[in-house]
PDB file of C-alpha atoms in Angstrom:
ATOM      1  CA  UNK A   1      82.373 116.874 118.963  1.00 79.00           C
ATOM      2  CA  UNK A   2      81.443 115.310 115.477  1.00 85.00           C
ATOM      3  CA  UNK A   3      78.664 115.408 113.696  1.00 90.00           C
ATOM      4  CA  UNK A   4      77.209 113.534 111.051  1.00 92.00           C
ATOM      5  CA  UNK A   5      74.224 114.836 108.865  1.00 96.00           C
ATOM      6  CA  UNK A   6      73.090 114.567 105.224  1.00 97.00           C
ATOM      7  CA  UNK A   7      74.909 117.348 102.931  1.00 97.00           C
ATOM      8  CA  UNK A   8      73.043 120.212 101.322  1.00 97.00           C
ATOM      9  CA  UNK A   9      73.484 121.644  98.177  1.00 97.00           C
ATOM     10  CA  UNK A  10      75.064 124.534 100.053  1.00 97.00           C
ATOM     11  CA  UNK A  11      77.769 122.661 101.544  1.00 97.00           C
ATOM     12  CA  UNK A  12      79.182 121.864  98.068  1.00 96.00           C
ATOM     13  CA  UNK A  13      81.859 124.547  98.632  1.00 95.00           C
ATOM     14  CA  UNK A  14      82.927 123.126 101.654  1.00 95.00           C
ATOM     15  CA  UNK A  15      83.344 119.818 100.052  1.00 95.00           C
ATOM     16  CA  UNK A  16      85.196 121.064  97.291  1.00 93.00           C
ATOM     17  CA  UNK A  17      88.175 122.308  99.907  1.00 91.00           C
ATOM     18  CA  UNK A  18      87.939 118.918 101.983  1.00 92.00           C
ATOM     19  CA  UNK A  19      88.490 116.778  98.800  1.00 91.00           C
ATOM     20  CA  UNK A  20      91.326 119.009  97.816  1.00 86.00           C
ATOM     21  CA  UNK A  21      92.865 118.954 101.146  1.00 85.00           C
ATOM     22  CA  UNK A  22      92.314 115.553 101.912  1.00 86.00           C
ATOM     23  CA  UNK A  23      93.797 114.131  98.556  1.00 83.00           C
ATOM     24  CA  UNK A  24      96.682 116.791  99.349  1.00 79.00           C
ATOM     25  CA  UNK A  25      97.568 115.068 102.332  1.00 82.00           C
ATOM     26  CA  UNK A  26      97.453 111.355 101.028  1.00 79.00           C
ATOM     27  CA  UNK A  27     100.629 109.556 101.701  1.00 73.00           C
ATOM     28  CA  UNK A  28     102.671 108.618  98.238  1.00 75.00           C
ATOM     29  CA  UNK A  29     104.199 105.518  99.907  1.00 81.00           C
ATOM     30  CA  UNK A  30     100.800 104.003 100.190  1.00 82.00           C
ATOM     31  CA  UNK A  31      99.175 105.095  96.493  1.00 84.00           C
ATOM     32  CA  UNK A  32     100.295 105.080  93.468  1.00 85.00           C
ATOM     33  CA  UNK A  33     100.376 108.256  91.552  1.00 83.00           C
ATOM     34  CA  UNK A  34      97.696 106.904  89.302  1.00 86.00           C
ATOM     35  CA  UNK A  35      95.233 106.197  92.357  1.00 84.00           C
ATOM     36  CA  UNK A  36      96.209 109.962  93.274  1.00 82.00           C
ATOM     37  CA  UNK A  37      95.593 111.650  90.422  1.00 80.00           C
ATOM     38  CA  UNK A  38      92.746 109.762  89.722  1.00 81.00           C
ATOM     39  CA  UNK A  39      90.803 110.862  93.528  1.00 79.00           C
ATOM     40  CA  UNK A  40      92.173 114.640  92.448  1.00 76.00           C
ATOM     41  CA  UNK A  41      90.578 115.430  89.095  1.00 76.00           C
ATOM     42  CA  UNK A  42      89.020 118.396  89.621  1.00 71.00           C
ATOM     43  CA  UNK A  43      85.196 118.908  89.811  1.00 84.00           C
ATOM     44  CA  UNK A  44      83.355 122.248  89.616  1.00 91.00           C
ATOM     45  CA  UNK A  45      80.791 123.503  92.973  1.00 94.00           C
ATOM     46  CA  UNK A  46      77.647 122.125  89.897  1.00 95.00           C
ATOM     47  CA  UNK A  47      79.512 117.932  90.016  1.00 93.00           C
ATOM     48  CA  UNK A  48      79.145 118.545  93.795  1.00 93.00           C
ATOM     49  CA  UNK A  49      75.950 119.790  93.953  1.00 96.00           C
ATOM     50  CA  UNK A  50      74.666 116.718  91.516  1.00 94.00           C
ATOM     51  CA  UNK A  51      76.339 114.442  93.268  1.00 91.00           C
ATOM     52  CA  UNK A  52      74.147 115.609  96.612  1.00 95.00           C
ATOM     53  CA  UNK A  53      71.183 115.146  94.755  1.00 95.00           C
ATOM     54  CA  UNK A  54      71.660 111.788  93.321  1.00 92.00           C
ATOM     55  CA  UNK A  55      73.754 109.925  95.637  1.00 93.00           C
ATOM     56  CA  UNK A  56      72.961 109.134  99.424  1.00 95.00           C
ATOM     57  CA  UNK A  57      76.313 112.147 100.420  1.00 96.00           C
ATOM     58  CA  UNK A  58      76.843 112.671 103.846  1.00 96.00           C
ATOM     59  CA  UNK A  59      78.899 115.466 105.917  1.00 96.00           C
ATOM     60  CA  UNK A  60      80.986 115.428 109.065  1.00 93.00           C
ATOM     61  CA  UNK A  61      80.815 118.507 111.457  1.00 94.00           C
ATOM     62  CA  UNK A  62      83.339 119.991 113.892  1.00 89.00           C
ATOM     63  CA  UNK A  63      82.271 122.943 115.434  1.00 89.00           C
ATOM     64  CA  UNK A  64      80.069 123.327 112.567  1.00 92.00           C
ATOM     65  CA  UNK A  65      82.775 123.447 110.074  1.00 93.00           C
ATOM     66  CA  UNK A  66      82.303 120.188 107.208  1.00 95.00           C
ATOM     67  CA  UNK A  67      85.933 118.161 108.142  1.00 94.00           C
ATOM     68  CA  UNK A  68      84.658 115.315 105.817  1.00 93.00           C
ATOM     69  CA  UNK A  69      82.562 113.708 103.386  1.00 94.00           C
ATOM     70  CA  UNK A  70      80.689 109.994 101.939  1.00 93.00           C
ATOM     71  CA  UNK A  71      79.063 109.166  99.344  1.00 93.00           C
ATOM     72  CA  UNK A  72      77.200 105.885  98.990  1.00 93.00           C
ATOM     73  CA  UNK A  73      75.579 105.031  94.835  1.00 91.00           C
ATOM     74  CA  UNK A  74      71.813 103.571  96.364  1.00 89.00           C
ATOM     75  CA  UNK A  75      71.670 102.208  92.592  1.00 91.00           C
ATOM     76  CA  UNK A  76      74.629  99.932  93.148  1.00 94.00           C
ATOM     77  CA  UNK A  77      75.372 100.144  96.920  1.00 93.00           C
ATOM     78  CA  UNK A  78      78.671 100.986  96.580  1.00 94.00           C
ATOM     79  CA  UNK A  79      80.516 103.547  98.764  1.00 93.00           C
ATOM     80  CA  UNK A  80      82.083 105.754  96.322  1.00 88.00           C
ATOM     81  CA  UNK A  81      83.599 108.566  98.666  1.00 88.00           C
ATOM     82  CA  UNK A  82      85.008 109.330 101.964  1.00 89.00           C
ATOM     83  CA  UNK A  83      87.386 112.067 102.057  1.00 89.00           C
ATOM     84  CA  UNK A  84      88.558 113.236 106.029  1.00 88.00           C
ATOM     85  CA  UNK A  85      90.400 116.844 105.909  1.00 85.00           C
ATOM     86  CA  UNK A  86      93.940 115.995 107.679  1.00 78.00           C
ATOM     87  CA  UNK A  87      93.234 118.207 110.303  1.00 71.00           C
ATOM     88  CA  UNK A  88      90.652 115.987 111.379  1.00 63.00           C
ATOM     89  CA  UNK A  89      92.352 112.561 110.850  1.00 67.00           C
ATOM     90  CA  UNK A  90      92.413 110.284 113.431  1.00 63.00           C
ATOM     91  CA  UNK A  91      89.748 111.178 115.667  1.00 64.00           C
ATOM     92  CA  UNK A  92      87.499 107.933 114.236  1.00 61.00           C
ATOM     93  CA  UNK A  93      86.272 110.176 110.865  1.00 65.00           C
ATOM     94  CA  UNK A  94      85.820 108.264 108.176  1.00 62.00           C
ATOM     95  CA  UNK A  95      87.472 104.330 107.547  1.00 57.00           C
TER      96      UNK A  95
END
């Protein structure tokens, strides 16, 4: 079962390896390699951990293991993340 909970600062790991695995597994025949690159600039554990204090960032759980991430602005209520590892795609994750 899936869970969905705010992150914690500690989690920022975690999120680090979803992003990367998630933009890993992006198909190239739907994205250009400029949307690609763009969603896999790398960010160190301390962009994470800001981004869980300033933005409204949510996890999803599997057998308490983080299998995804969101990330809405509250300043300009736009949804600026949501990242689903591959292992957990499909199963109604994410959009």
């Amino acid at each position: 079962m899936t869970s969905i909970r705010c992150a914690r600062l500690e989690d920022a790991e975690s999120i680090a390896r979803v992003h990367v695995a998630s933009v890993e597994a992006i198909s190239t025949s739907l994205y250009t390699p400029a949307e690609i690159e763009s969603w896999s600039r790398p960010r160190t554990i301390e962009n994470y951990e800001e981004l869980i204090r300033t933005r409204e960032f949510f996890v999803a759980e599997a057998r308490n293991v983080i299998v995804g991430f969101g990330a809405l602005n509250p300043a300009t209520s736009v949804i600026e993340a949501v990242y689903v590892d591959q292992a957990a795609s499909g199963q109604g994750i994410g959009m």
